[in-house]
Coordinates of C-alpha atoms and ligand atoms in Angstrom, one line a residue:
Chain V
M11 CA 77.8 -129.1 -83.6
N12 CA 77.4 -129.4 -87.4
N13 CA 77.5 -132.1 -90.0
P14 CA 81.2 -132.8 -90.5
F15 CA 80.8 -133.7 -94.2
N16 CA 78.2 -131.3 -95.5
Y17 CA 78.3 -132.9 -98.9
S18 CA 77.0 -131.4 -102.1
T19 CA 74.2 -133.1 -104.1
P20 CA 76.6 -134.9 -106.4
M21 CA 78.7 -136.1 -103.5
L22 CA 75.6 -137.4 -101.7
K23 CA 74.5 -139.2 -104.8
K24 CA 77.9 -140.8 -105.1
T25 CA 77.9 -141.8 -101.5
A26 CA 74.4 -143.3 -101.6
H27 CA 75.6 -145.3 -104.6
A28 CA 78.7 -146.6 -102.8
I29 CA 76.5 -147.6 -99.9
R30 CA 74.3 -149.6 -102.2
V31 CA 77.2 -151.4 -103.8
D32 CA 78.7 -152.2 -100.4
L33 CA 75.5 -153.4 -98.9
I34 CA 75.0 -155.8 -101.8
K35 CA 78.5 -157.2 -101.2
A36 CA 77.9 -157.6 -97.5
L37 CA 74.5 -159.3 -98.0
A38 CA 76.0 -161.6 -100.6
H39 CA 78.9 -162.5 -98.3
A40 CA 76.6 -163.1 -95.3
G41 CA 74.2 -165.2 -97.3
S42 CA 71.2 -163.8 -95.4
G43 CA 69.6 -160.4 -94.7
H44 CA 67.3 -157.8 -96.2
S45 CA 67.9 -156.3 -99.6
G46 CA 64.8 -154.4 -100.7
G47 CA 64.1 -151.8 -98.0
P48 CA 67.8 -151.0 -97.4
L49 CA 68.5 -150.3 -101.2
G50 CA 65.4 -148.0 -101.3
L51 CA 66.3 -146.0 -98.3
A52 CA 70.0 -145.5 -99.1
D53 CA 69.5 -141.9 -100.4
C54 CA 67.7 -140.7 -97.3
V55 CA 70.2 -142.3 -94.9
A56 CA 73.1 -140.9 -96.8
A57 CA 71.5 -137.4 -96.7
V58 CA 71.0 -137.5 -93.0
Y59 CA 74.6 -138.7 -92.1
F60 CA 76.5 -136.7 -94.7
Y61 CA 74.3 -133.6 -94.8
G62 CA 71.6 -133.2 -92.2
A63 CA 72.7 -134.4 -88.8
S64 CA 75.1 -133.0 -86.3
I65 CA 77.4 -136.0 -85.6
D66 CA 81.0 -136.8 -84.9
P67 CA 82.1 -140.2 -86.1
H68 CA 85.4 -139.9 -84.2
N69 CA 83.5 -139.3 -81.0
P70 CA 80.3 -141.4 -81.3
H71 CA 79.3 -140.5 -77.7
H72 CA 79.6 -136.8 -78.0
P73 CA 77.0 -135.4 -75.6
D74 CA 75.7 -132.8 -78.1
R75 CA 75.4 -135.1 -81.1
D76 CA 72.1 -135.6 -82.9
R77 CA 70.6 -139.1 -82.1
I78 CA 69.9 -141.1 -85.2
I79 CA 67.4 -143.9 -84.5
F80 CA 66.5 -146.7 -86.8
S81 CA 63.2 -148.2 -85.5
A82 CA 63.1 -151.0 -88.1
G83 CA 66.3 -153.0 -87.4
H84 CA 66.1 -155.2 -90.5
Y85 CA 67.5 -152.1 -92.4
S86 CA 70.9 -153.0 -90.8
P87 CA 72.6 -153.3 -94.3
V88 CA 72.0 -149.7 -95.1
I89 CA 72.7 -148.6 -91.5
Y90 CA 76.0 -150.4 -91.2
A91 CA 77.1 -149.4 -94.8
T92 CA 76.5 -145.8 -94.0
L93 CA 78.2 -146.0 -90.6
A94 CA 81.2 -147.5 -92.5
H95 CA 81.3 -144.8 -95.0
A96 CA 81.1 -142.2 -92.3
G97 CA 84.0 -143.8 -90.5
Y98 CA 82.3 -145.4 -87.4
V99 CA 83.5 -148.9 -88.5
S100 CA 85.6 -150.1 -91.4
I101 CA 84.1 -150.9 -94.8
N102 CA 86.1 -154.2 -94.9
H103 CA 84.7 -155.2 -91.5
F104 CA 81.2 -154.5 -92.8
I105 CA 81.6 -156.5 -96.0
N106 CA 83.3 -159.5 -94.4
D107 CA 81.8 -159.7 -91.0
Y108 CA 78.2 -158.7 -91.3
R109 CA 76.0 -161.2 -89.5
M110 CA 79.1 -163.2 -88.4
F111 CA 79.7 -164.6 -85.0
G112 CA 82.2 -162.6 -82.9
G113 CA 81.9 -159.4 -84.9
C114 CA 80.2 -156.2 -84.0
L115 CA 77.7 -156.2 -86.8
D116 CA 74.8 -158.5 -85.9
G117 CA 71.8 -159.1 -88.1
H118 CA 69.8 -156.6 -86.1
P119 CA 71.6 -153.5 -84.6
N120 CA 72.7 -153.3 -81.0
F121 CA 75.2 -151.4 -78.9
K122 CA 78.2 -153.4 -80.0
T123 CA 78.3 -151.1 -83.1
P124 CA 79.8 -147.6 -82.7
G125 CA 77.2 -145.1 -83.8
I126 CA 74.2 -147.2 -83.0
E127 CA 71.9 -145.4 -80.5
T128 CA 69.3 -148.1 -79.8
A129 CA 68.9 -151.8 -80.3
S130 CA 66.2 -152.6 -82.8
G131 CA 64.6 -155.6 -84.5
P132 CA 61.1 -155.9 -82.9
L133 CA 59.4 -153.3 -85.1
G134 CA 58.2 -150.1 -83.4
Q135 CA 60.5 -149.9 -80.4
G136 CA 62.7 -147.1 -81.8
T137 CA 59.8 -144.7 -81.9
S138 CA 59.2 -144.5 -78.2
Q139 CA 62.9 -144.4 -77.5
A140 CA 63.2 -141.5 -79.9
A141 CA 60.3 -139.8 -78.0
G142 CA 62.1 -140.4 -74.7
M143 CA 65.3 -138.9 -75.9
A144 CA 63.6 -135.9 -77.4
A145 CA 61.7 -135.3 -74.1
A146 CA 64.9 -135.6 -72.1
A147 CA 66.7 -133.2 -74.4
K148 CA 63.9 -130.7 -73.9
L149 CA 64.0 -131.2 -70.1
D150 CA 67.7 -130.4 -70.2
K151 CA 67.3 -127.5 -72.7
K152 CA 69.6 -129.2 -75.2
E153 CA 69.8 -128.2 -78.8
W154 CA 70.4 -131.6 -80.4
R155 CA 67.8 -133.3 -82.5
V156 CA 66.4 -136.8 -82.9
W157 CA 66.3 -138.3 -86.4
L158 CA 63.9 -141.2 -86.5
F159 CA 63.8 -143.6 -89.4
M160 CA 60.7 -145.7 -89.6
S161 CA 59.2 -148.2 -92.1
D162 CA 55.7 -148.2 -93.4
G163 CA 54.8 -151.8 -92.4
E164 CA 55.9 -150.8 -88.9
Q165 CA 53.1 -148.1 -88.7
Q166 CA 50.7 -151.0 -88.0
E167 CA 52.3 -151.5 -84.6
G168 CA 50.3 -150.1 -81.8
Q169 CA 53.5 -148.8 -80.2
V170 CA 54.3 -146.6 -83.2
Q171 CA 50.9 -144.9 -82.9
E172 CA 51.3 -144.5 -79.2
A173 CA 54.6 -142.8 -79.7
A174 CA 53.5 -140.6 -82.6
M175 CA 50.5 -139.4 -80.6
W176 CA 52.7 -138.6 -77.6
M177 CA 55.4 -136.7 -79.6
G178 CA 52.7 -134.7 -81.4
F179 CA 50.8 -133.9 -78.2
R180 CA 54.0 -132.8 -76.5
K181 CA 55.1 -130.7 -79.6
L182 CA 58.5 -132.3 -79.7
D183 CA 59.9 -130.2 -82.5
N184 CA 63.3 -131.6 -82.0
V185 CA 62.2 -134.8 -83.8
I186 CA 62.5 -135.3 -87.5
A187 CA 61.1 -138.6 -88.5
I188 CA 61.7 -140.1 -92.0
L189 CA 59.2 -142.7 -93.1
D190 CA 60.3 -145.1 -95.7
A191 CA 57.0 -145.2 -97.7
N192 CA 58.1 -148.1 -100.0
N193 CA 54.6 -149.7 -100.0
M194 CA 56.2 -153.0 -99.1
Q195 CA 56.1 -155.4 -96.2
I196 CA 56.6 -159.2 -96.0
D197 CA 53.1 -160.3 -97.0
G198 CA 52.8 -157.9 -99.9
H199 CA 52.1 -154.2 -100.6
V200 CA 51.3 -152.2 -97.5
S201 CA 48.3 -150.8 -99.4
N202 CA 46.9 -154.3 -99.7
V203 CA 47.7 -155.5 -96.3
L204 CA 46.2 -152.8 -94.2
G205 CA 46.0 -149.7 -96.4
E206 CA 48.3 -146.6 -96.2
K207 CA 46.2 -143.5 -96.5
W208 CA 45.5 -143.5 -92.8
I209 CA 49.3 -143.2 -92.0
E210 CA 49.6 -139.6 -93.2
D211 CA 46.1 -138.8 -91.8
N212 CA 47.1 -140.1 -88.4
Y213 CA 50.3 -138.1 -88.1
R214 CA 48.4 -135.0 -89.2
N215 CA 45.8 -135.6 -86.5
Y216 CA 48.5 -136.2 -83.9
G217 CA 49.8 -132.7 -84.7
W218 CA 52.8 -133.4 -86.9
Y219 CA 54.1 -131.2 -89.7
I220 CA 54.2 -133.3 -92.8
I221 CA 56.5 -133.1 -95.9
T222 CA 56.0 -135.6 -98.7
I223 CA 58.9 -136.2 -101.2
D224 CA 60.3 -138.6 -103.7
G225 CA 62.8 -140.4 -101.3
N226 CA 65.1 -141.3 -104.1
D227 CA 65.5 -137.7 -105.4
M228 CA 68.5 -136.3 -103.5
K229 CA 67.6 -132.6 -104.2
Q230 CA 64.1 -133.2 -102.7
I231 CA 65.6 -135.0 -99.7
M232 CA 68.0 -132.1 -99.0
R233 CA 65.2 -129.6 -99.3
A234 CA 63.0 -131.5 -97.0
I235 CA 65.7 -131.7 -94.4
D236 CA 66.3 -128.0 -94.6
E237 CA 62.6 -127.3 -94.3
A238 CA 62.2 -129.7 -91.3
K239 CA 64.9 -128.0 -89.4
E240 CA 63.0 -124.7 -89.5
V241 CA 59.7 -126.2 -88.1
R242 CA 58.8 -125.0 -84.6
G243 CA 56.2 -126.3 -82.2
K244 CA 55.6 -129.6 -84.0
P245 CA 57.5 -132.8 -84.8
T246 CA 58.1 -133.3 -88.5
L247 CA 57.4 -136.4 -90.6
I248 CA 59.1 -136.6 -93.9
I249 CA 57.1 -139.2 -96.0
A250 CA 59.8 -140.4 -98.4
R251 CA 58.2 -142.4 -101.2
T252 CA 60.9 -144.8 -102.2
V253 CA 61.4 -147.6 -104.7
P254 CA 62.3 -150.8 -102.7
G255 CA 65.3 -152.5 -104.3
K256 CA 66.3 -149.2 -105.9
G257 CA 69.1 -149.5 -108.4
V258 CA 68.8 -153.3 -108.9
K259 CA 66.2 -153.8 -111.6
F260 CA 65.1 -157.3 -110.7
M261 CA 64.5 -156.3 -107.1
E262 CA 62.7 -153.0 -107.7
N263 CA 59.2 -152.9 -106.4
D264 CA 59.1 -156.6 -105.8
Y265 CA 58.3 -157.4 -102.2
H266 CA 59.8 -160.9 -102.5
W267 CA 63.1 -159.1 -102.0
H268 CA 62.1 -157.8 -98.6
G269 CA 64.1 -160.3 -96.7
K270 CA 66.7 -162.2 -98.8
P271 CA 70.1 -161.5 -100.2
P272 CA 71.2 -162.0 -103.8
V273 CA 72.9 -165.3 -104.4
G274 CA 75.2 -166.6 -107.2
K275 CA 74.7 -164.9 -110.5
E276 CA 72.3 -162.5 -108.9
V277 CA 75.2 -160.8 -107.1
T278 CA 77.0 -159.9 -110.3
E279 CA 73.8 -158.9 -111.9
A280 CA 72.9 -156.6 -109.0
L281 CA 76.4 -155.0 -109.0
D282 CA 76.2 -154.6 -112.8
D283 CA 72.8 -152.9 -112.5
L284 CA 74.2 -150.6 -109.9
G285 CA 77.2 -149.9 -112.1
K286 CA 74.9 -148.8 -115.0
E287 CA 73.0 -146.6 -112.6
V288 CA 76.0 -144.4 -111.9
N289 CA 77.0 -144.0 -115.6
Chain I
M8 CA 59.2 -166.9 -28.3
L9 CA 60.9 -166.7 -31.7
Q10 CA 64.2 -164.9 -31.3
L11 CA 64.5 -162.2 -34.0
N12 CA 67.9 -161.3 -35.3
K13 CA 68.8 -158.0 -33.6
Y14 CA 71.0 -156.9 -36.5
Y15 CA 67.9 -156.1 -38.6
N16 CA 66.2 -154.0 -36.0
L17 CA 62.8 -155.2 -36.9
N18 CA 59.5 -153.8 -35.7
K19 CA 59.0 -154.5 -32.0
N20 CA 55.3 -155.3 -32.3
I21 CA 55.3 -157.8 -35.2
F22 CA 53.5 -160.4 -33.2
S23 CA 51.2 -158.1 -31.2
S24 CA 49.5 -155.5 -33.3
P25 CA 51.8 -154.3 -36.1
D26 CA 51.0 -151.1 -38.0
L27 CA 49.6 -151.6 -41.4
E28 CA 50.7 -149.8 -44.6
A29 CA 50.9 -150.7 -48.2
N30 CA 54.4 -151.2 -49.6
R31 CA 53.5 -149.1 -52.6
V32 CA 53.2 -146.1 -50.3
G33 CA 56.8 -146.7 -49.2
F34 CA 57.8 -146.5 -52.8
G35 CA 55.9 -143.3 -53.4
V36 CA 57.4 -141.5 -50.4
A37 CA 60.9 -142.8 -51.3
L38 CA 60.7 -141.6 -54.9
K39 CA 59.7 -138.2 -53.8
D40 CA 62.7 -138.2 -51.4
V41 CA 65.3 -139.4 -53.9
G42 CA 63.9 -137.0 -56.5
K43 CA 64.7 -134.1 -54.2
T44 CA 68.5 -134.8 -54.2
N45 CA 68.9 -136.6 -57.5
K46 CA 67.8 -134.3 -60.3
D47 CA 68.3 -137.1 -62.9
V48 CA 65.4 -139.0 -61.5
V49 CA 62.3 -138.8 -63.7
A50 CA 58.9 -140.5 -63.3
L51 CA 56.6 -141.9 -66.0
C52 CA 53.1 -143.3 -65.6
C53 CA 50.2 -144.6 -67.6
D54 CA 47.1 -143.0 -66.2
L55 CA 47.6 -144.7 -62.8
T56 CA 49.4 -141.9 -61.1
E57 CA 47.5 -142.0 -57.9
S58 CA 47.3 -145.7 -57.2
T59 CA 50.9 -146.4 -58.2
R60 CA 51.9 -143.6 -55.8
I61 CA 53.9 -141.8 -58.5
I62 CA 51.6 -138.9 -57.6
E63 CA 53.9 -137.9 -54.7
F64 CA 56.8 -137.3 -57.2
A65 CA 54.5 -135.8 -59.8
K66 CA 53.2 -133.2 -57.4
A67 CA 56.6 -132.3 -56.0
Y68 CA 58.4 -132.1 -59.4
P69 CA 55.8 -131.7 -62.1
E70 CA 58.5 -130.8 -64.8
R71 CA 60.2 -134.2 -64.2
F72 CA 56.9 -136.2 -64.3
F73 CA 55.7 -137.5 -67.7
E74 CA 52.1 -138.7 -68.2
I75 CA 52.3 -141.2 -71.0
G76 CA 48.6 -142.0 -71.3
V77 CA 47.2 -145.6 -71.5
A78 CA 50.1 -146.9 -73.5
E79 CA 52.4 -149.3 -71.6
Q80 CA 54.6 -150.3 -74.6
N81 CA 55.3 -146.6 -75.2
L82 CA 56.0 -146.2 -71.5
A83 CA 58.8 -148.7 -71.6
G84 CA 60.3 -147.2 -74.8
I85 CA 60.2 -143.6 -73.6
A86 CA 61.8 -144.6 -70.3
A87 CA 64.5 -146.4 -72.2
G88 CA 65.1 -143.4 -74.4
M89 CA 65.4 -141.1 -71.4
A90 CA 67.8 -143.6 -69.7
L91 CA 69.9 -143.5 -72.8
T92 CA 70.1 -139.7 -72.4
G93 CA 71.3 -140.0 -68.8
K94 CA 68.1 -139.9 -66.8
I95 CA 67.1 -142.4 -64.1
P96 CA 63.5 -143.1 -65.1
F97 CA 61.0 -144.8 -62.8
M98 CA 58.1 -146.2 -64.9
A99 CA 55.0 -147.3 -63.1
S100 CA 51.8 -149.1 -63.9
Y101 CA 50.0 -152.1 -62.7
A102 CA 52.1 -155.3 -63.0
A103 CA 49.3 -156.8 -65.1
F104 CA 50.1 -154.3 -67.8
S105 CA 53.8 -153.6 -67.2
P106 CA 55.5 -156.1 -67.6
G107 CA 52.2 -157.8 -68.6
R108 CA 51.6 -155.9 -71.8
N109 CA 55.1 -154.7 -72.7
F110 CA 57.4 -157.7 -72.2
D111 CA 58.9 -157.3 -75.6
Q112 CA 59.8 -153.6 -75.0
I113 CA 61.2 -154.4 -71.6
R114 CA 63.2 -157.3 -73.0
V115 CA 64.8 -155.4 -75.9
S116 CA 64.7 -151.6 -75.1
I117 CA 65.5 -152.1 -71.4
A118 CA 67.1 -155.5 -70.6
Y119 CA 69.0 -156.2 -73.8
S120 CA 70.1 -152.6 -74.1
N121 CA 70.9 -152.6 -70.4
T122 CA 69.2 -149.2 -69.9
N123 CA 69.0 -147.7 -66.4
V124 CA 65.3 -148.0 -66.1
K125 CA 63.4 -148.9 -62.9
I126 CA 60.2 -150.7 -63.5
I127 CA 57.5 -150.5 -60.9
G128 CA 54.9 -153.2 -61.1
A129 CA 52.1 -152.2 -58.8
H130 CA 49.0 -154.1 -57.6
A131 CA 50.7 -157.5 -58.1
G132 CA 49.4 -160.7 -56.6
V133 CA 46.0 -162.1 -55.7
T134 CA 45.5 -159.5 -52.9
V135 CA 44.3 -157.0 -55.5
G136 CA 41.1 -158.7 -54.6
P137 CA 37.7 -157.9 -56.2
D138 CA 39.1 -156.8 -59.6
G139 CA 39.7 -160.5 -60.3
A140 CA 42.1 -162.6 -62.4
T141 CA 42.9 -160.1 -65.2
H142 CA 44.3 -157.7 -62.7
Q143 CA 45.9 -160.1 -60.3
M144 CA 49.4 -160.4 -61.9
L145 CA 51.1 -163.6 -60.8
E146 CA 53.6 -164.2 -63.6
D147 CA 55.6 -161.0 -63.4
V148 CA 58.3 -162.4 -61.3
A149 CA 58.8 -165.3 -63.7
L150 CA 58.9 -163.0 -66.7
M151 CA 61.4 -160.6 -65.2
R152 CA 63.6 -163.2 -63.6
T153 CA 64.4 -164.8 -67.0
L154 CA 65.8 -161.6 -68.5
P155 CA 69.6 -161.1 -68.5
N156 CA 70.7 -157.8 -66.9
M157 CA 67.4 -157.5 -64.9
T158 CA 67.4 -157.3 -61.1
V159 CA 64.1 -158.4 -59.4
I160 CA 63.1 -157.1 -56.0
V161 CA 59.9 -158.1 -54.1
P162 CA 59.8 -155.8 -51.0
A163 CA 58.2 -157.2 -47.8
D164 CA 56.6 -154.0 -46.5
F165 CA 56.5 -150.2 -46.4
D166 CA 60.0 -149.6 -45.2
Q167 CA 61.6 -152.2 -47.3
A168 CA 59.9 -150.7 -50.4
Y169 CA 61.3 -147.4 -49.4
A170 CA 64.8 -148.9 -49.0
A171 CA 64.5 -150.8 -52.3
T172 CA 63.6 -147.6 -54.1
V173 CA 66.6 -145.8 -52.7
A174 CA 68.9 -148.7 -53.5
A175 CA 67.5 -149.0 -57.1
T176 CA 68.2 -145.3 -57.7
S177 CA 71.9 -145.6 -57.1
F178 CA 72.1 -149.1 -58.6
V179 CA 73.1 -148.8 -62.3
G180 CA 71.0 -151.1 -64.5
P181 CA 67.4 -152.2 -65.0
V182 CA 65.5 -153.1 -61.9
Y183 CA 62.0 -154.5 -61.4
I184 CA 60.2 -153.7 -58.2
R185 CA 57.0 -155.6 -57.4
L186 CA 54.5 -153.9 -55.2
A187 CA 51.1 -154.8 -53.7
R188 CA 47.9 -152.8 -53.3
E189 CA 46.9 -154.0 -49.8
K190 CA 48.0 -152.6 -46.5
T191 CA 50.2 -155.2 -44.9
P192 CA 52.0 -155.4 -41.5
K193 CA 55.1 -153.4 -41.0
I194 CA 57.9 -155.8 -40.3
T195 CA 61.0 -153.8 -41.0
T196 CA 61.9 -150.3 -39.8
S197 CA 63.7 -147.4 -41.4
T198 CA 67.0 -148.7 -40.0
T199 CA 66.6 -152.3 -41.2
P200 CA 69.6 -153.0 -43.5
F201 CA 68.8 -153.5 -47.2
T202 CA 71.3 -154.5 -49.9
I203 CA 70.2 -155.6 -53.4
G204 CA 71.1 -159.3 -53.8
K205 CA 71.6 -159.9 -50.0
A206 CA 68.9 -161.9 -48.3
N207 CA 68.0 -161.0 -44.7
V208 CA 68.0 -163.8 -42.1
Y209 CA 65.4 -162.6 -39.6
A210 CA 65.4 -165.6 -37.3
K211 CA 68.1 -168.3 -36.9
G212 CA 67.0 -171.9 -36.6
R213 CA 68.2 -175.5 -37.1
D214 CA 65.1 -177.6 -38.2
V215 CA 63.9 -175.9 -41.3
T216 CA 64.5 -172.9 -43.5
I217 CA 61.6 -170.7 -44.7
I218 CA 62.5 -168.5 -47.6
A219 CA 59.8 -165.9 -48.3
N220 CA 59.4 -162.5 -49.9
G221 CA 56.9 -159.7 -50.3
P222 CA 54.0 -159.7 -47.8
M223 CA 54.5 -163.5 -47.3
V224 CA 57.5 -162.6 -45.1
Y225 CA 55.0 -161.6 -42.4
E226 CA 53.1 -164.9 -42.8
A227 CA 56.5 -166.8 -42.5
L228 CA 57.3 -165.0 -39.3
V229 CA 53.9 -165.8 -37.8
A230 CA 54.3 -169.4 -38.8
A231 CA 57.8 -169.6 -37.3
E232 CA 56.5 -168.1 -34.0
A233 CA 53.7 -170.7 -33.8
L234 CA 56.2 -173.5 -34.7
E235 CA 58.6 -172.4 -32.0
K236 CA 55.9 -173.2 -29.5
Q237 CA 55.7 -176.7 -31.0
K238 CA 59.5 -177.0 -30.4
I239 CA 60.3 -176.6 -34.1
N240 CA 63.1 -174.3 -34.6
V241 CA 62.8 -172.3 -37.8
E242 CA 65.2 -170.1 -39.8
V243 CA 63.4 -167.3 -41.6
I244 CA 64.9 -165.7 -44.6
D245 CA 63.5 -162.6 -46.3
C246 CA 64.6 -163.1 -49.9
H247 CA 63.6 -159.7 -51.3
S248 CA 66.0 -160.1 -54.2
V249 CA 64.8 -162.9 -56.4
K250 CA 67.5 -161.9 -58.8
P251 CA 70.3 -161.9 -58.1
L252 CA 69.5 -164.7 -55.7
D253 CA 71.6 -164.8 -52.6
A254 CA 72.8 -168.4 -53.1
Q255 CA 75.4 -168.2 -50.4
T256 CA 72.9 -167.3 -47.6
I257 CA 70.4 -169.9 -48.7
L258 CA 72.9 -172.7 -49.1
T259 CA 74.5 -171.9 -45.7
S260 CA 71.2 -172.1 -44.1
V261 CA 70.0 -175.2 -45.9
A262 CA 73.3 -177.0 -45.1
K263 CA 72.3 -176.6 -41.5
T264 CA 68.5 -177.3 -41.6
G265 CA 68.2 -179.8 -44.5
A266 CA 64.6 -178.8 -45.3
V267 CA 63.0 -175.8 -47.0
V268 CA 59.7 -174.1 -47.5
T269 CA 59.4 -171.2 -49.9
A270 CA 56.5 -168.6 -49.6
E271 CA 55.5 -166.0 -52.2
E272 CA 52.4 -164.4 -53.6
A273 CA 53.1 -165.3 -57.2
Q274 CA 53.2 -168.4 -59.5
V275 CA 55.8 -170.7 -57.9
T276 CA 56.7 -171.7 -61.4
G277 CA 59.5 -169.3 -62.3
G278 CA 59.0 -167.3 -59.1
L279 CA 60.9 -167.4 -55.8
G280 CA 60.0 -171.1 -55.4
G281 CA 61.3 -171.8 -58.9
A282 CA 64.5 -170.0 -58.2
V283 CA 65.1 -171.8 -55.0
A284 CA 64.2 -175.2 -56.5
E285 CA 66.7 -174.6 -59.3
L286 CA 69.4 -173.7 -56.8
L287 CA 68.8 -176.6 -54.5
G288 CA 68.3 -179.1 -57.3
E289 CA 71.7 -178.3 -58.6
H290 CA 73.7 -177.8 -55.4
M291 CA 71.9 -179.3 -52.4
P292 CA 68.8 -181.4 -53.0
V293 CA 66.7 -181.5 -49.8
P294 CA 63.0 -181.8 -49.0
L295 CA 61.3 -178.7 -50.4
K296 CA 57.7 -177.5 -50.4
R297 CA 56.7 -174.3 -52.2
I298 CA 53.9 -172.1 -51.0
G299 CA 52.5 -169.8 -53.7
V300 CA 50.1 -169.8 -56.6
L301 CA 50.1 -173.2 -58.1
D302 CA 49.5 -173.0 -61.9
R303 CA 46.1 -171.3 -61.7
F304 CA 44.6 -167.9 -62.3
G305 CA 43.2 -165.7 -59.6
E306 CA 39.6 -164.8 -59.0
S307 CA 37.5 -162.1 -57.3
G308 CA 37.3 -162.0 -53.6
E309 CA 38.4 -160.1 -50.5
P310 CA 42.2 -160.2 -50.1
A311 CA 42.1 -162.2 -46.8
E312 CA 39.6 -164.6 -48.3
L313 CA 41.8 -165.1 -51.4
M314 CA 44.9 -165.7 -49.3
K315 CA 43.0 -168.5 -47.6
A316 CA 41.6 -169.9 -50.8
F317 CA 45.0 -169.9 -52.5
H318 CA 46.7 -171.4 -49.4
L319 CA 48.9 -168.4 -48.8
T320 CA 48.6 -168.1 -45.0
A321 CA 50.9 -168.7 -42.0
H322 CA 48.8 -171.8 -41.4
D323 CA 49.6 -173.2 -44.8
I324 CA 53.3 -172.5 -44.2
Q325 CA 53.1 -174.4 -40.9
L326 CA 51.6 -177.4 -42.6
A327 CA 54.3 -177.3 -45.3
V328 CA 57.0 -177.2 -42.5
H329 CA 55.6 -180.3 -40.9
E330 CA 55.6 -182.0 -44.3
V331 CA 59.3 -181.2 -45.2
I332 CA 60.5 -182.2 -41.7
A333 CA 58.6 -185.5 -41.9
R334 CA 60.3 -186.1 -45.3
K335 CA 63.7 -185.2 -44.0
N336 CA 63.3 -187.6 -41.1
R337 CA 62.1 -190.5 -43.2
Ligands
LIG403 C1 57.3 -156.7 -83.6 C2 57.7 -157.4 -84.9 N1 56.8 -158.1 -85.6 C3 57.2 -158.7 -86.7 C4 58.4 -158.6 -87.2 C5 58.8 -159.4 -88.5 N2 59.1 -158.4 -89.6 C6 60.3 -158.0 -89.9 S1 60.3 -156.9 -91.2 C7 58.7 -157.0 -91.3 C8 58.0 -156.2 -92.4 C9 57.5 -154.9 -92.1 O1 57.4 -154.1 -93.2 P1 58.5 -152.9 -93.4 O2 59.1 -152.6 -92.1 O3 57.8 -151.8 -94.2 O4 59.6 -153.6 -94.2 P2 60.1 -153.5 -95.7 O5 59.6 -154.7 -96.4 O6 59.7 -152.2 -96.3 O7 61.6 -153.6 -95.6 C10 58.1 -157.9 -90.4 C11 56.7 -158.2 -90.3 C12 59.3 -157.8 -86.5 N3 60.6 -157.7 -86.8 N4 58.9 -157.2 -85.4
LIG404 MG1 58.0 -151.1 -96.1

């Protein structure tokens, strides 16, 4: 299996931009949800779905597909927006029904949504499930990979360390993890809450291969994906340094935007900002 | 003499000198056996491979055994991930730590996602003994019973733990199986019928219904035998499946007897006693007395000593029967 899109750099940039615009619209319509993290991670998520991963949006259960896991479920705006652009769900459904009763796009992801591989919301749980999938794939001698998106605040969960240790020890080289190093969590900057240098050190000590990039630079993201696919004998961690709120000036690097949507005039302002970005 | 229901082909010497074996051993043997024919079965453990009896499987099929290390949250997540990939994972630890430590992971990665994971909670109950309260898990049944999608089984003995393991393997969906450390009397045999969600009526009676599970089924039978000599005719139900609860069997029995005693080695709050009280409260209020742990923690001691101290013996069940019959006749 391959990536059915295999977009070029300009196409990926365009898609990431469209994802940002649509997730702002959906958040504004829902009246609740997370803005900062999802905006910052849009480039990486777009690169995985439209360039890196072997997937088939028309057959979300294809046995040989890569598994894309989002361990931090509050990133649902960027997850759903990307699934919509890839064709798993409709863009209209996303913009109008996100977080609505009776739809298939709950505030935190679950199996109602085509393309979602694990329920998430309680931070950390995706990491172990990714480990289990990767180990099962090895047992069955399957070629598919596990792509694991994690957040930096989430690294403080014991379960994440347990899972990272286990994947490193078992040399699960079919795992490519992407860490959204946005230095943001609810109570402030990750560096102030519990520090961040240890995160990279820990993964290195657990036996991971580490690539550090600017997670909002599409060329760097693509290169990191190419490099990670060549790694043997170790799981790979791509530390993607991103700007939370990316593209919307008044949200950028402000952790107060972790968990709220734009309202009223903020919506037009946010869309204006994103409009300028593309020109 | 208490008349045992022949349909269940119970052990002949229950009341003389029954053989003793821990139900966890039945689990271990069964897992090895199902692993032989079903290659999707995998086993995971957190540094307790020997005492949870996962060791049998681990030795037989080392490539399908996964040592997780001392990390119970990771255990639940890895098992869920493997289930999502088509495996049938059995994850084992002490009940104190799984589901004690990893309730959130079990709730979301396993129950909410309805992943086909089998959770083995070993060394549950006060009979863990000298290790004391931290290791005597009494709240596991309550925790697991409140989760949608979860099936909860408390096997009575060796052969029933074997049967439950086999049944859980072919059952699709999350299952919690509660096991004890101690050797307990063998009541059932390898030919005793076992169906998830179907309670076993071991003795028919008209005066009172005793509903028990786990090793307390033996105590219930001993109590029923003693009561028979006092001309009290007891119905004994082995309610191995706390969830789904066999409401039909219980209500049919209670409609006849009009008085109930439950018996379990867990907190009655949320446990089998809680489940039966909920059912009867809604459908058929009758005098009820619940034998089990009553809102307290365990403590160190020898198993038999603790069973006495926590009022978990056949004698305690007898007293409870007298009490509910008196209330019924008032
Ligand atoms: C187990 C658990 N504890 C707490 C929370 C509440 N929570 C949701 S997001 C979040 C912030 C974590 O930081 P990060 O994931 O880096 O989020 P960002 O601000 O970068 O989006 C917290 C504490 C949770 N979802 N799960
Ligand atoms: Mg963050």
